[in-house]
Short mmCIF file of C-alpha atoms and ligand atoms in Angstrom, two decimals:
data_model
loop_
_atom_site.label_atom_id
_atom_site.label_comp_id
_atom_site.label_asym_id
_atom_site.label_seq_id
_atom_site.Cartn_x
_atom_site.Cartn_y
_atom_site.Cartn_z
CA MET A 1 -1.69 -31.68 -10.78
CA ILE A 2 0.02 -28.28 -10.74
CA LYS A 3 3.68 -28.48 -11.79
CA THR A 4 4.39 -24.87 -12.73
CA ILE A 5 2.85 -21.64 -11.49
CA THR A 6 3.32 -18.41 -13.40
CA CYS A 7 2.78 -15.00 -11.93
CA ILE A 8 2.39 -11.94 -14.15
CA GLY A 9 3.52 -8.86 -12.22
CA ALA A 10 6.65 -8.79 -10.03
CA GLY A 11 5.54 -6.00 -7.69
CA TYR A 12 4.86 -5.63 -3.97
CA VAL A 13 2.33 -8.47 -4.15
CA GLY A 14 3.59 -10.78 -6.91
CA GLY A 15 7.20 -10.92 -5.66
CA PRO A 16 6.69 -11.70 -1.94
CA THR A 17 3.60 -13.87 -2.48
CA MET A 18 5.24 -16.17 -5.01
CA ALA A 19 8.49 -16.28 -3.01
CA VAL A 20 6.64 -17.59 0.05
CA MET A 21 4.55 -20.00 -2.04
CA ALA A 22 7.77 -21.29 -3.63
CA LEU A 23 9.39 -21.75 -0.23
CA LYS A 24 6.42 -23.76 0.98
CA ASN A 25 6.00 -25.77 -2.24
CA PRO A 26 9.46 -26.98 -3.27
CA GLY A 27 7.88 -29.44 -5.72
CA ILE A 28 6.30 -26.70 -7.81
CA LYS A 29 8.22 -24.39 -10.14
CA PHE A 30 7.35 -20.70 -9.90
CA HIS A 31 7.99 -18.29 -12.73
CA ILE A 32 7.45 -14.56 -12.07
CA VAL A 33 7.38 -12.31 -15.12
CA ASP A 34 7.16 -8.56 -15.59
CA ILE A 35 7.43 -6.14 -18.50
CA ASN A 36 9.70 -3.94 -16.40
CA GLN A 37 13.24 -5.16 -17.14
CA ALA A 38 14.83 -3.05 -14.38
CA ARG A 39 12.50 -4.57 -11.81
CA ILE A 40 13.29 -8.11 -12.95
CA ASP A 41 17.03 -7.34 -12.92
CA ALA A 42 16.66 -6.10 -9.34
CA TRP A 43 14.79 -9.27 -8.30
CA MET A 44 17.71 -11.27 -9.64
CA SER A 45 20.30 -9.15 -7.81
CA ASP A 46 21.27 -8.77 -4.15
CA ASP A 47 19.45 -5.45 -4.07
CA LEU A 48 15.77 -6.43 -4.32
CA PRO A 49 13.39 -3.84 -5.78
CA ILE A 50 11.29 -3.68 -2.63
CA TYR A 51 12.26 -3.39 1.00
CA GLU A 52 10.33 -5.82 3.16
CA PRO A 53 11.61 -7.40 6.40
CA GLY A 54 12.42 -11.09 5.90
CA LEU A 55 12.03 -11.00 2.12
CA ASP A 56 15.75 -11.30 1.33
CA GLU A 57 16.02 -14.62 3.18
CA VAL A 58 12.98 -16.14 1.48
CA VAL A 59 14.23 -15.09 -1.97
CA LYS A 60 17.75 -16.38 -1.21
CA GLN A 61 16.35 -19.78 -0.26
CA THR A 62 14.21 -20.18 -3.38
CA ARG A 63 15.69 -18.16 -6.26
CA GLY A 64 17.32 -20.36 -8.86
CA LYS A 65 15.88 -23.50 -7.22
CA ASN A 66 12.13 -23.34 -7.81
CA LEU A 67 11.68 -19.58 -8.16
CA PHE A 68 12.60 -17.81 -11.40
CA PHE A 69 12.26 -14.24 -12.64
CA SER A 70 12.18 -13.07 -16.25
CA THR A 71 10.56 -10.77 -18.80
CA ASP A 72 9.51 -13.71 -20.98
CA VAL A 73 5.76 -13.30 -20.49
CA ALA A 74 4.83 -15.52 -23.45
CA GLY A 75 7.13 -18.35 -22.37
CA ALA A 76 5.92 -18.24 -18.79
CA ILE A 77 2.29 -18.33 -19.90
CA LYS A 78 2.96 -21.39 -22.04
CA GLU A 79 4.70 -23.13 -19.17
CA GLY A 80 2.35 -22.38 -16.25
CA ASN A 81 -0.54 -24.71 -15.41
CA MET A 82 -1.86 -22.00 -13.12
CA ILE A 83 -1.38 -18.30 -13.90
CA PHE A 84 -1.68 -15.57 -11.31
CA ILE A 85 -2.49 -12.07 -12.51
CA SER A 86 -0.79 -9.73 -10.05
CA VAL A 87 -0.48 -6.54 -12.01
CA ASN A 88 -1.29 -3.04 -10.81
CA THR A 89 -4.87 -1.78 -10.90
CA PRO A 90 -4.50 1.97 -10.23
CA THR A 91 -7.27 4.54 -10.16
CA LYS A 92 -8.19 5.56 -13.71
CA LYS A 93 -6.69 8.90 -14.72
CA TYR A 94 -8.73 9.44 -17.88
CA GLY A 95 -12.14 9.00 -19.49
CA VAL A 96 -15.15 7.23 -17.99
CA GLY A 97 -14.72 6.72 -14.25
CA LYS A 98 -11.69 9.04 -14.11
CA GLY A 99 -10.50 9.51 -10.52
CA ARG A 100 -12.60 6.62 -9.20
CA ALA A 101 -12.82 3.43 -11.23
CA ALA A 102 -9.93 0.98 -11.27
CA ASP A 103 -7.91 1.09 -14.48
CA LEU A 104 -8.09 -2.49 -15.69
CA LYS A 105 -6.03 -2.07 -18.87
CA PHE A 106 -3.09 -4.06 -17.44
CA VAL A 107 -5.40 -6.88 -16.33
CA GLU A 108 -7.11 -6.95 -19.71
CA LEU A 109 -3.75 -7.13 -21.46
CA CYS A 110 -2.79 -10.10 -19.27
CA ALA A 111 -6.01 -11.91 -20.19
CA ARG A 112 -5.36 -11.29 -23.89
CA GLN A 113 -1.78 -12.51 -23.58
CA ILE A 114 -2.88 -15.65 -21.74
CA ALA A 115 -5.44 -16.39 -24.45
CA GLN A 116 -2.87 -15.76 -27.17
CA PHE A 117 0.00 -17.84 -25.80
CA ALA A 118 -1.73 -20.69 -23.94
CA GLU A 119 -1.22 -24.07 -25.55
CA GLU A 120 -3.36 -26.04 -23.08
CA ASP A 121 -6.18 -25.53 -20.54
CA LYS A 122 -5.20 -23.24 -17.65
CA ILE A 123 -6.38 -22.00 -14.30
CA VAL A 124 -6.22 -18.20 -14.20
CA VAL A 125 -6.11 -16.62 -10.74
CA GLU A 126 -7.00 -13.00 -10.03
CA LYS A 127 -4.48 -11.92 -7.39
CA SER A 128 -4.81 -8.22 -8.18
CA THR A 129 -7.59 -6.37 -6.35
CA LEU A 130 -10.44 -6.08 -8.82
CA PRO A 131 -13.96 -4.66 -8.96
CA VAL A 132 -16.65 -7.25 -8.37
CA ARG A 133 -17.61 -9.02 -11.63
CA THR A 134 -14.22 -8.49 -13.30
CA ALA A 135 -13.89 -12.26 -13.63
CA GLN A 136 -16.76 -12.10 -16.10
CA SER A 137 -14.77 -9.78 -18.39
CA ILE A 138 -11.65 -11.94 -18.04
CA LYS A 139 -13.64 -15.06 -18.93
CA LYS A 140 -15.13 -13.32 -21.97
CA ILE A 141 -11.72 -12.25 -23.27
CA LEU A 142 -10.24 -15.69 -22.63
CA SER A 143 -13.07 -17.58 -24.27
CA SER A 144 -13.41 -15.33 -27.31
CA THR A 145 -9.72 -15.09 -28.18
CA SER A 146 -8.33 -18.48 -27.16
CA ASN A 147 -7.47 -21.28 -29.58
CA GLY A 148 -9.99 -23.73 -28.23
CA HIS A 149 -8.46 -24.12 -24.78
CA SER A 150 -10.61 -23.78 -21.71
CA PHE A 151 -9.89 -21.58 -18.71
CA GLN A 152 -11.09 -21.61 -15.14
CA VAL A 153 -10.96 -18.19 -13.48
CA LEU A 154 -10.49 -17.98 -9.71
CA SER A 155 -10.42 -14.98 -7.41
CA ASN A 156 -7.73 -15.15 -4.71
CA PRO A 157 -7.30 -11.63 -3.32
CA GLU A 158 -4.21 -10.82 -1.31
CA PHE A 159 -4.52 -9.43 2.22
CA LEU A 160 -0.85 -8.83 3.05
CA ALA A 161 0.13 -5.42 4.37
CA GLU A 162 3.44 -3.89 3.38
CA GLY A 163 6.10 -3.86 6.07
CA THR A 164 4.72 -7.14 7.45
CA ALA A 165 4.22 -8.94 4.15
CA ILE A 166 6.33 -12.00 4.93
CA ASP A 167 4.70 -12.60 8.33
CA ASP A 168 1.27 -12.01 6.81
CA LEU A 169 2.00 -14.53 4.06
CA MET A 170 3.52 -17.11 6.39
CA LYS A 171 0.60 -16.92 8.82
CA PRO A 172 -2.40 -15.46 7.04
CA ASP A 173 -5.56 -14.85 9.09
CA ARG A 174 -7.27 -16.52 6.16
CA VAL A 175 -6.84 -17.29 2.48
CA LEU A 176 -9.84 -16.54 0.29
CA ILE A 177 -10.54 -18.42 -2.92
CA GLY A 178 -13.60 -17.80 -5.07
CA GLY A 179 -14.58 -19.82 -8.11
CA ASP A 180 -17.47 -21.03 -10.22
CA GLN A 181 -20.03 -23.15 -8.43
CA ASN A 182 -19.84 -26.00 -10.93
CA GLU A 183 -17.69 -29.13 -11.17
CA LYS A 184 -14.85 -27.53 -13.15
CA GLY A 185 -14.87 -24.46 -10.90
CA GLN A 186 -14.71 -26.62 -7.77
CA LYS A 187 -11.86 -28.68 -9.21
CA ALA A 188 -9.88 -25.51 -9.93
CA ILE A 189 -10.55 -24.25 -6.40
CA SER A 190 -9.27 -27.52 -4.93
CA GLU A 191 -6.03 -27.24 -7.00
CA LEU A 192 -5.34 -23.84 -5.45
CA VAL A 193 -6.42 -25.03 -1.99
CA ASN A 194 -3.75 -27.76 -2.33
CA VAL A 195 -1.04 -25.18 -3.02
CA TYR A 196 -1.95 -23.17 0.09
CA SER A 197 -2.53 -26.27 2.23
CA SER A 198 1.18 -26.94 2.28
CA TRP A 199 1.43 -24.31 5.02
CA VAL A 200 -1.99 -22.80 5.77
CA PRO A 201 -4.37 -24.84 7.98
CA ARG A 202 -7.34 -25.98 5.91
CA GLU A 203 -9.82 -24.27 8.26
CA ASN A 204 -8.16 -20.94 7.42
CA ILE A 205 -8.82 -21.35 3.70
CA ILE A 206 -12.24 -19.93 2.84
CA THR A 207 -13.86 -20.88 -0.43
CA THR A 208 -16.74 -18.85 -1.88
CA ASN A 209 -18.40 -18.00 -5.12
CA ILE A 210 -16.27 -15.75 -7.30
CA TRP A 211 -18.27 -12.52 -6.83
CA SER A 212 -18.19 -12.81 -3.02
CA SER A 213 -14.43 -13.23 -3.14
CA GLU A 214 -13.91 -10.19 -5.38
CA LEU A 215 -16.20 -8.03 -3.26
CA SER A 216 -14.74 -9.22 0.06
CA LYS A 217 -11.37 -7.72 -0.81
CA LEU A 218 -12.77 -4.24 -1.52
CA THR A 219 -14.95 -4.52 1.57
CA ALA A 220 -12.06 -5.54 3.84
CA ASN A 221 -10.00 -2.55 2.76
CA ALA A 222 -12.98 -0.21 3.08
CA PHE A 223 -13.64 -1.43 6.66
CA LEU A 224 -9.98 -1.11 7.66
CA ALA A 225 -9.68 2.39 6.23
CA GLN A 226 -12.98 3.34 7.81
CA ARG A 227 -11.58 2.55 11.26
CA ILE A 228 -8.65 4.89 10.67
CA SER A 229 -10.88 7.68 9.38
CA SER A 230 -13.20 7.15 12.35
CA VAL A 231 -10.41 7.47 14.90
CA ASN A 232 -8.92 10.39 12.98
CA ALA A 233 -12.29 12.18 13.04
CA ILE A 234 -12.30 11.73 16.81
CA SER A 235 -8.69 13.01 16.98
CA ALA A 236 -9.90 16.43 15.81
CA LEU A 237 -12.54 16.43 18.53
CA CYS A 238 -9.93 15.37 21.10
CA GLU A 239 -7.78 18.35 20.20
CA ALA A 240 -10.77 20.68 20.57
CA THR A 241 -11.85 19.27 23.92
CA GLY A 242 -8.73 18.18 25.80
CA ALA A 243 -9.41 14.47 25.42
CA ASP A 244 -6.50 12.22 24.38
CA VAL A 245 -7.08 10.11 21.26
CA GLU A 246 -4.79 7.30 22.47
CA GLU A 247 -6.72 7.01 25.71
CA VAL A 248 -10.01 7.05 23.82
CA ALA A 249 -8.74 4.41 21.34
CA TYR A 250 -7.55 2.20 24.17
CA ALA A 251 -10.81 2.60 26.05
CA ILE A 252 -12.99 1.68 23.08
CA GLY A 253 -10.59 -1.01 21.82
CA THR A 254 -11.01 -3.05 25.00
CA ASP A 255 -14.61 -3.68 23.97
CA SER A 256 -14.26 -7.07 22.34
CA ARG A 257 -16.83 -6.08 19.71
CA ILE A 258 -14.57 -3.22 18.59
CA GLY A 259 -11.10 -4.70 19.22
CA PRO A 260 -7.80 -2.85 19.61
CA LYS A 261 -6.28 -3.10 16.12
CA PHE A 262 -6.29 -0.38 13.46
CA LEU A 263 -7.26 2.38 15.86
CA LYS A 264 -4.01 4.33 15.69
CA SER A 265 -4.71 7.94 14.86
CA SER A 266 -2.30 9.42 12.33
CA VAL A 267 -1.70 12.13 9.79
CA GLY A 268 -3.79 9.97 7.47
CA PHE A 269 -3.62 6.59 5.80
CA GLY A 270 -1.53 6.20 2.67
CA GLY A 271 -0.46 3.29 0.52
CA SER A 272 -1.49 2.05 -2.88
CA CYS A 273 -4.63 0.27 -1.72
CA PHE A 274 -7.03 2.00 0.66
CA GLN A 275 -7.92 5.12 -1.29
CA LYS A 276 -7.87 3.34 -4.64
CA ASP A 277 -10.09 0.51 -3.44
CA ILE A 278 -12.62 2.74 -1.70
CA LEU A 279 -12.90 4.99 -4.75
CA ASN A 280 -13.42 1.86 -6.78
CA LEU A 281 -16.18 0.77 -4.38
CA VAL A 282 -17.76 4.23 -4.66
CA TYR A 283 -17.66 3.98 -8.45
CA LEU A 284 -19.27 0.55 -8.39
CA CYS A 285 -22.06 1.75 -6.09
CA GLU A 286 -22.76 4.68 -8.40
CA PHE A 287 -22.73 2.34 -11.39
CA PHE A 288 -25.42 0.23 -9.72
CA GLY A 289 -27.43 3.35 -8.77
CA LEU A 290 -26.67 3.03 -5.05
CA HIS A 291 -25.90 6.70 -4.50
CA GLU A 292 -26.39 6.74 -0.70
CA VAL A 293 -24.01 3.82 -0.33
CA ALA A 294 -21.48 5.60 -2.54
CA ARG A 295 -21.69 8.79 -0.45
CA TYR A 296 -21.26 6.76 2.76
CA TRP A 297 -17.94 5.22 1.69
CA GLU A 298 -16.71 8.37 -0.01
CA GLN A 299 -16.62 10.06 3.40
CA VAL A 300 -13.81 7.71 4.50
CA VAL A 301 -11.57 9.24 1.83
CA SER A 302 -12.79 12.80 2.48
CA MET A 303 -11.99 12.43 6.18
CA ASN A 304 -8.51 11.19 5.28
CA ASP A 305 -7.92 14.21 3.03
CA TYR A 306 -9.15 16.46 5.83
CA GLN A 307 -6.68 14.91 8.26
CA LYS A 308 -3.70 15.54 5.97
CA THR A 309 -4.80 19.13 5.30
CA ARG A 310 -5.50 19.71 8.98
CA PHE A 311 -1.97 18.58 9.87
CA ALA A 312 -0.31 20.86 7.30
CA SER A 313 -2.55 23.79 8.31
CA LYS A 314 -1.63 23.24 11.95
CA ILE A 315 2.06 23.58 11.05
CA ILE A 316 1.43 26.81 9.15
CA THR A 317 -0.78 28.45 11.80
CA THR A 318 1.55 27.42 14.63
CA LEU A 319 4.55 28.89 12.82
CA PHE A 320 2.92 32.32 13.11
CA ASN A 321 0.80 31.86 9.98
CA THR A 322 3.67 31.60 7.54
CA VAL A 323 6.27 29.05 6.61
CA SER A 324 7.65 31.11 3.75
CA GLY A 325 11.42 30.64 3.54
CA LYS A 326 11.40 28.50 6.70
CA LYS A 327 13.09 25.13 6.81
CA ILE A 328 10.78 22.31 7.87
CA ALA A 329 12.34 18.88 8.50
CA PHE A 330 10.35 15.79 7.55
CA LEU A 331 11.14 12.58 9.38
CA GLY A 332 9.81 9.93 7.03
CA TRP A 333 8.48 9.92 3.48
CA ALA A 334 7.25 6.28 3.15
CA PHE A 335 3.53 5.71 3.74
CA LYS A 336 4.31 3.53 6.77
CA LYS A 337 7.38 2.08 8.46
CA ASP A 338 9.35 -0.91 7.16
CA THR A 339 8.66 -0.24 3.50
CA ASN A 340 10.23 1.88 0.76
CA ASP A 341 6.79 2.33 -0.83
CA THR A 342 5.62 5.95 -1.01
CA ARG A 343 2.42 5.58 -2.98
CA GLU A 344 -0.23 7.96 -1.61
CA SER A 345 1.99 8.70 1.39
CA ALA A 346 0.59 11.50 3.57
CA ALA A 347 4.06 13.11 3.41
CA ILE A 348 3.53 13.97 -0.27
CA TYR A 349 0.37 15.96 0.39
CA VAL A 350 1.65 17.67 3.53
CA ALA A 351 4.81 18.69 1.63
CA ASP A 352 2.72 20.00 -1.24
CA GLN A 353 0.60 22.18 1.03
CA LEU A 354 3.63 23.55 2.87
CA MET A 355 5.44 24.20 -0.41
CA ASN A 356 2.41 26.16 -1.64
CA ASP A 357 3.11 28.34 1.38
CA GLU A 358 6.76 28.62 0.22
CA ALA A 359 8.34 26.36 2.86
CA ASP A 360 11.72 24.69 2.29
CA ILE A 361 11.54 21.03 3.21
CA SER A 362 14.39 18.71 4.11
CA VAL A 363 13.49 15.03 4.24
CA TYR A 364 15.12 12.07 5.94
CA ASP A 365 13.77 8.55 5.35
CA PRO A 366 15.82 5.40 5.98
CA GLN A 367 14.56 3.57 2.88
CA VAL A 368 13.15 6.00 0.33
CA GLU A 369 15.39 7.21 -2.48
CA GLU A 370 15.57 10.86 -3.48
CA ALA A 371 14.56 10.12 -7.07
CA ARG A 372 11.38 8.44 -5.82
CA MET A 373 10.50 11.50 -3.74
CA TYR A 374 10.88 13.84 -6.72
CA LYS A 375 8.82 11.47 -8.86
CA ASP A 376 6.04 11.62 -6.25
CA MET A 377 6.04 15.41 -6.42
CA GLU A 378 6.21 15.39 -10.22
CA GLU A 379 3.12 13.17 -10.36
CA LEU A 380 1.15 15.78 -8.40
CA GLU A 381 1.80 18.25 -11.24
CA THR A 382 1.56 21.19 -8.81
CA ARG A 383 4.81 22.94 -9.80
CA THR A 384 7.81 22.59 -12.08
CA MET A 385 10.60 20.16 -11.26
CA ASP A 386 12.96 23.12 -10.88
CA ARG A 387 10.68 24.54 -8.22
CA ASN A 388 10.37 21.15 -6.49
CA LYS A 389 14.15 20.86 -6.37
CA LYS A 390 14.53 24.37 -4.96
CA GLN A 391 12.06 23.78 -2.15
CA LEU A 392 12.51 20.09 -1.38
CA SER A 393 15.62 18.06 -0.66
CA MET A 394 16.57 14.74 0.88
CA THR A 395 19.47 13.96 3.18
CA GLU A 396 20.89 10.68 4.44
CA ASP A 397 21.33 12.05 7.95
CA PRO A 398 18.38 12.89 10.22
CA TYR A 399 20.47 15.42 12.15
CA GLU A 400 21.34 17.23 8.94
CA ALA A 401 17.65 17.31 7.97
CA CYS A 402 16.75 18.95 11.29
CA LYS A 403 19.68 21.38 11.47
CA ASP A 404 18.50 25.02 11.45
CA ALA A 405 14.90 23.90 10.97
CA HIS A 406 12.03 25.90 12.46
CA ALA A 407 9.97 22.77 12.84
CA ILE A 408 10.10 18.99 12.53
CA ALA A 409 7.19 16.94 11.25
CA VAL A 410 7.08 13.19 11.85
CA LEU A 411 5.34 11.65 8.84
CA THR A 412 6.32 7.97 9.12
CA GLU A 413 6.51 5.87 12.29
CA TRP A 414 10.03 4.45 11.73
CA ASP A 415 11.23 2.96 15.05
CA GLU A 416 14.63 4.63 14.75
CA PHE A 417 13.07 8.10 15.19
CA LYS A 418 12.37 7.28 18.83
CA ASP A 419 16.09 6.72 19.48
CA LEU A 420 17.41 9.94 17.94
CA ASP A 421 19.46 12.27 20.15
CA TRP A 422 16.68 14.80 20.63
CA GLN A 423 18.82 17.07 22.85
CA ARG A 424 21.29 17.43 19.99
CA ILE A 425 18.51 18.05 17.47
CA TYR A 426 16.96 20.73 19.69
CA ALA A 427 20.30 22.48 20.18
CA ASN A 428 20.75 22.89 16.43
CA MET A 429 17.28 24.17 15.56
CA LYS A 430 15.86 27.68 15.25
CA LYS A 431 13.93 28.74 18.34
CA PRO A 432 11.19 28.36 19.26
CA ALA A 433 11.66 24.78 18.06
CA PHE A 434 8.39 23.14 17.01
CA LEU A 435 7.74 19.44 16.67
CA PHE A 436 4.63 18.00 14.98
CA ASP A 437 4.15 14.31 15.65
CA GLY A 438 1.83 12.96 12.97
CA ARG A 439 2.38 9.38 14.06
CA LEU A 440 2.11 9.48 17.85
CA ILE A 441 5.45 7.78 18.32
CA LEU A 442 7.46 10.27 20.37
CA ASP A 443 7.48 10.93 24.11
CA ARG A 444 5.71 14.25 24.23
CA LYS A 445 6.63 15.04 27.83
CA ALA A 446 10.33 14.24 27.39
CA LEU A 447 10.47 16.45 24.30
CA SER A 448 8.63 19.30 26.03
CA ASP A 449 11.12 19.02 28.89
CA ILE A 450 13.97 19.49 26.39
CA GLY A 451 12.30 22.68 25.19
CA PHE A 452 10.34 21.65 22.09
CA GLU A 453 6.87 23.01 21.53
CA VAL A 454 5.14 19.74 20.72
CA TYR A 455 1.92 19.13 18.82
CA THR A 456 0.71 15.55 18.69
CA ILE A 457 -2.31 14.52 16.63
CA GLY A 458 -5.33 13.97 18.84
CA LYS A 459 -3.88 15.38 22.06
CA GLY A 460 -5.71 18.33 23.53
P1 LIG B 1 3.05 -3.01 -8.37
O1 LIG B 1 2.84 -1.79 -9.17
O2 LIG B 1 4.08 -3.02 -7.29
O3 LIG B 1 3.38 -4.25 -9.34
C1 LIG B 1 2.67 -4.54 -10.48
C2 LIG B 1 3.66 -5.01 -11.55
O4 LIG B 1 2.91 -5.49 -12.68
C3 LIG B 1 4.59 -3.92 -12.07
O5 LIG B 1 5.93 -4.28 -11.85
C4 LIG B 1 4.26 -3.84 -13.58
O6 LIG B 1 5.39 -3.57 -14.38
C5 LIG B 1 3.70 -5.21 -13.85
N1 LIG B 1 2.85 -5.32 -15.04
C6 LIG B 1 1.82 -4.52 -15.40
N2 LIG B 1 1.27 -4.98 -16.54
C7 LIG B 1 1.97 -6.08 -16.92
C8 LIG B 1 1.86 -6.99 -18.00
N3 LIG B 1 0.91 -6.87 -18.93
N4 LIG B 1 2.75 -8.01 -18.08
C9 LIG B 1 3.72 -8.15 -17.13
N5 LIG B 1 3.85 -7.32 -16.08
C10 LIG B 1 2.98 -6.30 -15.96
O7 LIG B 1 1.62 -3.37 -7.75
P2 LIG B 1 1.33 -4.17 -6.39
O8 LIG B 1 1.45 -3.26 -5.22
O9 LIG B 1 2.09 -5.45 -6.40
O10 LIG B 1 -0.22 -4.47 -6.56
C11 LIG B 1 -0.68 -5.43 -7.51
C12 LIG B 1 -2.15 -5.70 -7.24
O11 LIG B 1 -2.30 -6.26 -5.92
C13 LIG B 1 -3.04 -4.46 -7.25
O12 LIG B 1 -4.28 -4.80 -7.79
C14 LIG B 1 -3.18 -4.11 -5.78
O13 LIG B 1 -4.38 -3.43 -5.51
C15 LIG B 1 -3.20 -5.47 -5.14
N6 LIG B 1 -2.75 -5.50 -3.74
C16 LIG B 1 -1.67 -4.77 -3.35
C17 LIG B 1 -1.23 -4.85 -2.03
C18 LIG B 1 -0.04 -4.05 -1.55
O14 LIG B 1 0.18 -4.01 -0.34
N7 LIG B 1 0.73 -3.42 -2.42
C19 LIG B 1 -1.87 -5.70 -1.13
C20 LIG B 1 -2.95 -6.45 -1.57
C21 LIG B 1 -3.38 -6.34 -2.89
C1 LIG B 2 -3.53 -2.50 3.34
C2 LIG B 2 -4.32 -3.61 4.06
O1 LIG B 2 -4.03 -3.58 5.46
C3 LIG B 2 -3.96 -4.96 3.48
O2 LIG B 2 -4.75 -5.99 4.09
C4 LIG B 2 -4.23 -4.92 1.99
O3 LIG B 2 -3.87 -6.16 1.44
C5 LIG B 2 -3.44 -3.80 1.33
O4 LIG B 2 -3.76 -2.56 1.96
P1 LIG B 2 -1.05 -1.57 3.49
O5 LIG B 2 -1.62 -0.39 2.78
O6 LIG B 2 0.16 -2.21 2.94
O7 LIG B 2 -2.15 -2.72 3.61
O8 LIG B 2 -0.70 -1.16 5.01
P2 LIG B 2 -1.62 -0.91 6.31
O9 LIG B 2 -0.92 -1.48 7.46
O10 LIG B 2 -3.01 -1.31 6.11
O11 LIG B 2 -1.55 0.68 6.46
C6 LIG B 2 -2.20 1.54 5.54
C7 LIG B 2 -2.08 2.97 6.02
O12 LIG B 2 -2.88 3.17 7.18
C8 LIG B 2 -0.65 3.37 6.42
O13 LIG B 2 -0.40 4.69 5.99
C9 LIG B 2 -0.68 3.28 7.93
O14 LIG B 2 0.26 4.12 8.52
C10 LIG B 2 -2.10 3.75 8.21
N1 LIG B 2 -2.63 3.27 9.50
C11 LIG B 2 -2.76 1.95 9.74
C12 LIG B 2 -3.05 4.21 10.45
O15 LIG B 2 -2.95 5.42 10.24
N2 LIG B 2 -3.57 3.75 11.63
C13 LIG B 2 -3.72 2.42 11.90
O16 LIG B 2 -4.22 2.09 13.00
C14 LIG B 2 -3.30 1.49 10.92
#
């Protein structure tokens, strides 16, 4: 019987996932721990560290009742009967597998800490996205360093998308749980099934062997990203031929075998997952000698890079082949609407390319903080911070961002951009006033009628 659940990692997954689980399981105590004190402080304040619609209410209803945050990793490990590992698994930036393999050092550290501090048998749940067969390494660390306690390792990948995390968690298409195909493994699976069953219909909880579960997560992300790269590849052909990518997407999406979702052409997918997980899949394929399979999936990332470059190049060529000294306004910096997350946001790469061409960029985003934006640019290591600060700025007012700009680029699909006073924006811009819609959210005809020269991805 599970009385206490511990989650290591209070990020975009750990925080919302445990908050919803706590809401739905008032009889279980949830303890979320993180090594990042500032993040834990923010979770305990009124200003949560992540912006996610509906999250505030869930945290308000559970925090201090059966949901607790702290940096006491050892204490939380001792206390939890079931321990979720929900730490980051970024692309490795050094050594073997650099630029492709997932960096599992944080996961390994969690396993070592669990083995060190556990004072009884535990169920350890992989919530982080991990390469297939990681559970084997976790088991090895647990069994070789523990003090005689036994551990069951489950894989329970998370499928939430940022911006809709609470809805996704409340009504998941499915929950996936993988475990060992023996008696102890099955018992551990049923413990976790019980936790989810308090709100997820049993038929939506899929149980598999542990390797299938691990691989399903990478595969799901690869398939989703592949759809975006496929429609983005067609967007380039639309522009060359006069076809309209939205009409094409609608036409193909009505085929029930294809379906309408995830066919929105854009400046390119961002976020912390898609690129990282596909590169990880590519690395795994290479590791197993499956070079053709690796090349196949690698193309999804290459096409995404092409789309971002194509968008930035379009801005430069349209602005008479130079953006040097010209002000370009960016509407949006987050990788998608309804989140403050900027990891791998297309905006970063478009800005970088335009700044290489000496553009001055003024950004407005309703949720992203200026310091985050500069950190994103710093991580690219393209130019000095001084240079970044000279060429890139953020304002809290979209009209200020667009004032005296030669062009506007829409990088995130925030709903509020549709309701801006576009007449006013046009009046205060340099002429000709260019508008590049990288998210297909604006009314192209209405903007053309105002006087803008509009470029929309995938429209001939
Ligand atoms: P994140 O960076 O937002 O959060 C991870 C947290 O783990 C950080 O706060 C970090 O300080 C903490 N941490 C790292 N090592 C620790 C340790 N040893 N002890 C305690 N805390 C530690 O990452 P995230 O976006 O929540 O992603 C976590 C995992 O979930 C990744 O594997 C990711 O691929 C996967 N995932 C993410 C999403 C998403 O939308 N972000 C969706 C599904 C799956
Ligand atoms: C993704 C997966 O959807 C989720 O299941 C997984 O758990 C984590 O990774 P996330 O990255 O948070 O979620 O958001 P998602 O909605 O998938 O969007 C990813 C990127 O693709 C965003 O930049 C988004 O703007 C872009 N996108 C999405 C498109 O360009 N077109 C689409 O049709 C859909």
